Coordinates of C-alpha atoms and ligand atoms in Angstrom, one line a residue:
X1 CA -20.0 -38.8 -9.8
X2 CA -16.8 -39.6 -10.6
X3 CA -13.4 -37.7 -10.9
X4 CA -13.7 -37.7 -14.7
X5 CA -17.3 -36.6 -14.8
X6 CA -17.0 -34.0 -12.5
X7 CA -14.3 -32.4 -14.0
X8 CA -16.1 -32.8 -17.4
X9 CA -19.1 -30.7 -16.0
X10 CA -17.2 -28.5 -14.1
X11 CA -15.4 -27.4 -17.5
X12 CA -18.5 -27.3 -19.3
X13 CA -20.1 -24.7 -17.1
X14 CA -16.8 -23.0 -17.4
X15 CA -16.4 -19.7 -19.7
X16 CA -13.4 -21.9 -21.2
X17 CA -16.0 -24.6 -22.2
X18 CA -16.3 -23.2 -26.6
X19 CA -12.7 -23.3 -26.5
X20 CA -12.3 -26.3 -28.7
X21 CA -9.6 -28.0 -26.0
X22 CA -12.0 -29.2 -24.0
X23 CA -13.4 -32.8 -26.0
X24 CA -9.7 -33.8 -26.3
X25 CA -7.8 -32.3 -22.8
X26 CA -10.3 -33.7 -20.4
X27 CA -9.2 -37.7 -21.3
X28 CA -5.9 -36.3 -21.4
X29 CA -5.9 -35.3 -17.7
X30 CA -8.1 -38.4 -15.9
X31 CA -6.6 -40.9 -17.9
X32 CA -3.0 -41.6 -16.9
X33 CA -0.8 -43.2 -19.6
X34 CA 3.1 -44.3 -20.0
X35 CA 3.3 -45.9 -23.7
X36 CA 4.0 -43.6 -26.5
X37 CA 3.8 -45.0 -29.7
X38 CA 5.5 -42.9 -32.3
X39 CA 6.1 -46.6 -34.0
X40 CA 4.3 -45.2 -37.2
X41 CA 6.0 -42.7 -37.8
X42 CA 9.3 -44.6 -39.2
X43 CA 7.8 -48.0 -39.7
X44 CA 5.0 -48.7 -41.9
X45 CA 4.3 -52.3 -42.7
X46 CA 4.9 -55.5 -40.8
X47 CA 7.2 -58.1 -41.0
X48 CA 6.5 -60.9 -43.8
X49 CA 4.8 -63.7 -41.4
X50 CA 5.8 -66.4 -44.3
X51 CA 9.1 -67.8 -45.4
X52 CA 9.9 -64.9 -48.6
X53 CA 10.7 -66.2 -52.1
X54 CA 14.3 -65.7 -53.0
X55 CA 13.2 -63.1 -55.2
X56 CA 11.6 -61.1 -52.2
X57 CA 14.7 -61.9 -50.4
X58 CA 16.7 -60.2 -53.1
X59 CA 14.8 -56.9 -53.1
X60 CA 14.7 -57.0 -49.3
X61 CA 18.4 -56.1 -49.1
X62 CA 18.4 -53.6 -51.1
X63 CA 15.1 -52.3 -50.1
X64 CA 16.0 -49.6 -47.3
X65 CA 16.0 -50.5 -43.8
X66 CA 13.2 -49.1 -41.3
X67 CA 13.9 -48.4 -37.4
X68 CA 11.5 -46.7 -34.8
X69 CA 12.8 -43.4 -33.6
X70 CA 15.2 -43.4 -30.8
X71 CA 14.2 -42.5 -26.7
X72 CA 16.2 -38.9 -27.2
X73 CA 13.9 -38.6 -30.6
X74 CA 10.6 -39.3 -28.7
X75 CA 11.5 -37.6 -25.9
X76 CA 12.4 -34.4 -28.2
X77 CA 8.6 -35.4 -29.8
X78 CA 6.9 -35.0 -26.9
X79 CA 8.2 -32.1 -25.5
X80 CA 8.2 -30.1 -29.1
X81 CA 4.6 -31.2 -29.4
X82 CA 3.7 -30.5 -26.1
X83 CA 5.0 -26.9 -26.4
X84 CA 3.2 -26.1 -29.8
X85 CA 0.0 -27.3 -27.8
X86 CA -0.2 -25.5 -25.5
X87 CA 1.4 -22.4 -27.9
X88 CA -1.3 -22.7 -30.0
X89 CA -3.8 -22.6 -27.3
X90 CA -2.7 -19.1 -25.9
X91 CA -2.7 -17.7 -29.5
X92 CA -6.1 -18.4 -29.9
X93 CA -7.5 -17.3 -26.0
X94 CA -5.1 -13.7 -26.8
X95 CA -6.9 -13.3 -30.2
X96 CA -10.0 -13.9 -28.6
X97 CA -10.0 -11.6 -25.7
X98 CA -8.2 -8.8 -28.5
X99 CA -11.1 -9.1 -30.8
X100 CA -14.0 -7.3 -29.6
X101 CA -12.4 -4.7 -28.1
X102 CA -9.9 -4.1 -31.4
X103 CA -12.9 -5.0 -34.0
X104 CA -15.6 -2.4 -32.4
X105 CA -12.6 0.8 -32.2
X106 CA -11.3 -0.5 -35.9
X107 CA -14.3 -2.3 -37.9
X108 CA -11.8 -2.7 -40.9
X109 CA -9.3 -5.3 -38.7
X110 CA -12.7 -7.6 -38.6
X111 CA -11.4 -9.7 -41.1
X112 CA -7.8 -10.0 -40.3
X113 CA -8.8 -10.6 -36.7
X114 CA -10.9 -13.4 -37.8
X115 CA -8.5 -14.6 -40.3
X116 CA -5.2 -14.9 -37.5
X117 CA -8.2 -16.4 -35.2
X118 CA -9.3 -19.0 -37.8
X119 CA -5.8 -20.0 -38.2
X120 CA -4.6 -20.2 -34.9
X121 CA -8.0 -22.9 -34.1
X122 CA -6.9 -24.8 -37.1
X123 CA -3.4 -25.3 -35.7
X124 CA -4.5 -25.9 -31.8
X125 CA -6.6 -28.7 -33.5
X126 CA -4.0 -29.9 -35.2
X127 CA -1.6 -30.3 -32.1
X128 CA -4.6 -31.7 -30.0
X129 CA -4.9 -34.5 -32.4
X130 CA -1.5 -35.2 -32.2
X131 CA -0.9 -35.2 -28.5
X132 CA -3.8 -37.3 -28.4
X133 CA -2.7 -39.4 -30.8
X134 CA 0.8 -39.9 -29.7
X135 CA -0.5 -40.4 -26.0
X136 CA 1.7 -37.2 -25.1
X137 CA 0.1 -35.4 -21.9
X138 CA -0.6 -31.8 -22.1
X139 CA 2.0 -28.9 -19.8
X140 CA 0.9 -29.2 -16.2
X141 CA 1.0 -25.5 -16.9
X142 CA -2.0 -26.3 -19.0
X143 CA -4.5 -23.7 -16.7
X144 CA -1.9 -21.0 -15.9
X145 CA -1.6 -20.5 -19.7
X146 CA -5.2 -20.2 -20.1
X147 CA -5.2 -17.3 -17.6
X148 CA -2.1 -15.9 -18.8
X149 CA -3.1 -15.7 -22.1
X150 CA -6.5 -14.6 -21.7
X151 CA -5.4 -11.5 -19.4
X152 CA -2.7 -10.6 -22.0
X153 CA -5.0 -10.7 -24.9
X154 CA -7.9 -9.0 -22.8
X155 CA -5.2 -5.9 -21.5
X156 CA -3.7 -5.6 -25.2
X157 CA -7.1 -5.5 -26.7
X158 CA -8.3 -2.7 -24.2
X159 CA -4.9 -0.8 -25.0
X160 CA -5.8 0.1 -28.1
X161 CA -5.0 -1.7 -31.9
X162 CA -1.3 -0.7 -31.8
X163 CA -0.4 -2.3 -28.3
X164 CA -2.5 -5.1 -29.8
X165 CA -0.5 -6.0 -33.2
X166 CA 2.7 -5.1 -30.6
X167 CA 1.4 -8.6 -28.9
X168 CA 1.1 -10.5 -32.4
X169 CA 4.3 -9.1 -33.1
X170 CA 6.6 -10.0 -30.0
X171 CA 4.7 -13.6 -29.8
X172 CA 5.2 -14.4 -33.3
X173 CA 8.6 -13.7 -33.2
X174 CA 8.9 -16.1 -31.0
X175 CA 6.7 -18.9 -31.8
X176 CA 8.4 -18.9 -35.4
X177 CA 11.4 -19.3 -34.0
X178 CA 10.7 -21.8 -32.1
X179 CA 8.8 -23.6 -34.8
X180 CA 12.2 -23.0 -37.0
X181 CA 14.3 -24.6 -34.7
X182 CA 12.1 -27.8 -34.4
X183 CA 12.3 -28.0 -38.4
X184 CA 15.9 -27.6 -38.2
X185 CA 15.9 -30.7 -35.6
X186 CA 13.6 -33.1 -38.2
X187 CA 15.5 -31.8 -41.3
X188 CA 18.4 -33.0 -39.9
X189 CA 16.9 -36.2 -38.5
X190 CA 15.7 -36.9 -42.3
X191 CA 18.9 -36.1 -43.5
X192 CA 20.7 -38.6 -41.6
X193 CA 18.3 -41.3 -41.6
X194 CA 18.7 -40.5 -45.9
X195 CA 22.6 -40.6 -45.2
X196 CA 22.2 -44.5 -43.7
X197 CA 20.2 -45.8 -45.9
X198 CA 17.0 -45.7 -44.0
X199 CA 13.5 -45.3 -44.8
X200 CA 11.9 -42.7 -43.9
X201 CA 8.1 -42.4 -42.3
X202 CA 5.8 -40.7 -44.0
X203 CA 4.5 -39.7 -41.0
X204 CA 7.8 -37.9 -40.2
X205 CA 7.9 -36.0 -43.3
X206 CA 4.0 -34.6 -43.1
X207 CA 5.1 -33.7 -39.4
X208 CA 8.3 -31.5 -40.8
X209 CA 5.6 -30.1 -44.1
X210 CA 3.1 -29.3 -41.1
X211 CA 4.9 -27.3 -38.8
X212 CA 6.5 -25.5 -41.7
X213 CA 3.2 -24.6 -43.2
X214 CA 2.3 -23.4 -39.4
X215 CA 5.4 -21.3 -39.1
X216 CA 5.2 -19.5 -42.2
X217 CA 1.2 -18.8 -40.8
X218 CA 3.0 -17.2 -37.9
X219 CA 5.1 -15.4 -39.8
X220 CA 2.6 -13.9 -42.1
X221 CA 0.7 -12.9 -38.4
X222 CA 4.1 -11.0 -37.8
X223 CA 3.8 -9.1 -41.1
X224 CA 0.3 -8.0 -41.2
X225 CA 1.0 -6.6 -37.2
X226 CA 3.5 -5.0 -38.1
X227 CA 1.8 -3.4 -41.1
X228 CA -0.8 -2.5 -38.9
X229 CA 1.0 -0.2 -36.5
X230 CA 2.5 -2.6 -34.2
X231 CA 5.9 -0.5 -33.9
X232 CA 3.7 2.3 -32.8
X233 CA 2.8 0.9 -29.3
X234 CA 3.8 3.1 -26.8
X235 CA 5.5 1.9 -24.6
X236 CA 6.4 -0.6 -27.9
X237 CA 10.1 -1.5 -25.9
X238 CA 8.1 -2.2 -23.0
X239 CA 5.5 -4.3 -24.4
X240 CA 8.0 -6.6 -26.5
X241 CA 10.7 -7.1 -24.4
X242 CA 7.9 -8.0 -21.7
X243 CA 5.7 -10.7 -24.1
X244 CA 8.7 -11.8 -25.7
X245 CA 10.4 -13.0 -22.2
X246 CA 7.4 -14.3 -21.4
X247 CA 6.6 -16.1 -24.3
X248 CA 10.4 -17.8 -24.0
X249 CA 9.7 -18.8 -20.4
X250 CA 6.4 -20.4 -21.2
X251 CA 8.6 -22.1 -24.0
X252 CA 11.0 -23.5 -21.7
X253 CA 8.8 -24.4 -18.8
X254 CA 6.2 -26.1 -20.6
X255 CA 9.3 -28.3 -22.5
X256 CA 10.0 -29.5 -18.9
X257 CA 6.3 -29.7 -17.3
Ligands
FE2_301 FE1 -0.5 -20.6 -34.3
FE2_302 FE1 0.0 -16.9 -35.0

């Protein structure tokens, strides 16, 4: 058996195997790849292959310019998109590991629960397809997350439903900051491209309508924990000073590894 195929059965047999990371990390890992192509997402059509007709010539210099996005702007790409990855992955394995213990002491956060739950999946699948998609390789951190999160989700849930929403509450905080800041970055990236005269992607602009629509998600996560007795976690200081440094170190080791 080979590498692949034995880390493919090893993570089936694994409690981690319904997480829905699994079909996309395992190529991820055991195939090795340099070239990331984010060439679609400022350029959209190929050159003409034929001599153009002065007409076409006439539109073309007025028509606006298209360049691929600089090394700084993929590298910035990669790293922002590796971070929401593997984000989005601890969101989901905390909710998780909270549920049963939250929904069984509070029947009535059943829905909510699976609401934040639903949402989170939705935007780990999103970020898988787009790692896999750009050829962008997961945190090396990829594993200690996993356990991270799990245990913090797990110990919250066990807490009780206040120390629970205190977790939403301190992670959300963060992670929609963090998603603000990387809309700032393309906003500003469309702006200037706008300023020059260039065309821009399409690509670029449902990545900037994406992550927005993710961070206000987040943020309404942040509201209904706090409107469900997040502030009332005792110790609440303790708890979101705690998961908040923690979420900003994940944040800025996972940037770099
Ligand atoms: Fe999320
Ligand atoms: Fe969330």
């Amino acid at each position: 058996m080979n590498s692949a195929k034995a880390l493919r059965s090893l993570y089936k047999s694994s409690p981690y195997s319904q997480t829905p990371l699994c079909d996309f990390l395992l190529p991820s890992f055991t195939q090795v790849t340099s070239r990331r192509d984010y060439a679609s997402i400022t350029t959209s059509s190929e050159s003409p292959k034929t001599e153009p007709a002065p007409e076409a010539l006439k539109s073309e210099t007025t028509a606006k310019r298209r360049r691929p996005l600089t090394k700084e702007q993929q590298q910035f790409l990669d790293s922002a998109l590796r971070v929401n990855q593997a984000g989005e992955l601890a969101a989901v394995l905390i909710y998780r590991h909270q549920t049963p213990p939250i929904t069984r002491s509070h029947p009535h956060l059943r829905p909510l629960m699976h609401h934040m739950y639903s949402q989170e999946a939705g935007h780990f699948s999103t970020f898988n397809a787009l790692l896999a998609k750009h050829r962008i390789r997961p945190t090396a951190m990829y594993p200690v997350w996993t356990a991270a999160a799990s245990t913090l989700g797990w110990v919250t849930g066990l807490m009780g439903r206040e120390a629970a929403m205190a977790c939403t509450e301190a992670v959300e905080t963060e992670i929609g900051g963090h998603y603000n800041g990387q809309v700032r970055v393309l906003l500003s990236w469309l702006k200037e491209m706008e300023e020059k005269g260039e065309e821009v992607g399409e690509e670029l602009r449902e990545l900037v309508d994406t992550l927005k629509r993710i961070r206000d998600e987040e943020l309404e996560h942040l509201d209904e924990a706090v409107g469900e007795g997040a502030k009332e976690a005792r110790p609440y200081e303790l708890l979101n000073r705690a998961i908040r440094s923690g979420c900003k170190g994940a944040i800025w080791i996972s940037e770099r590894v």
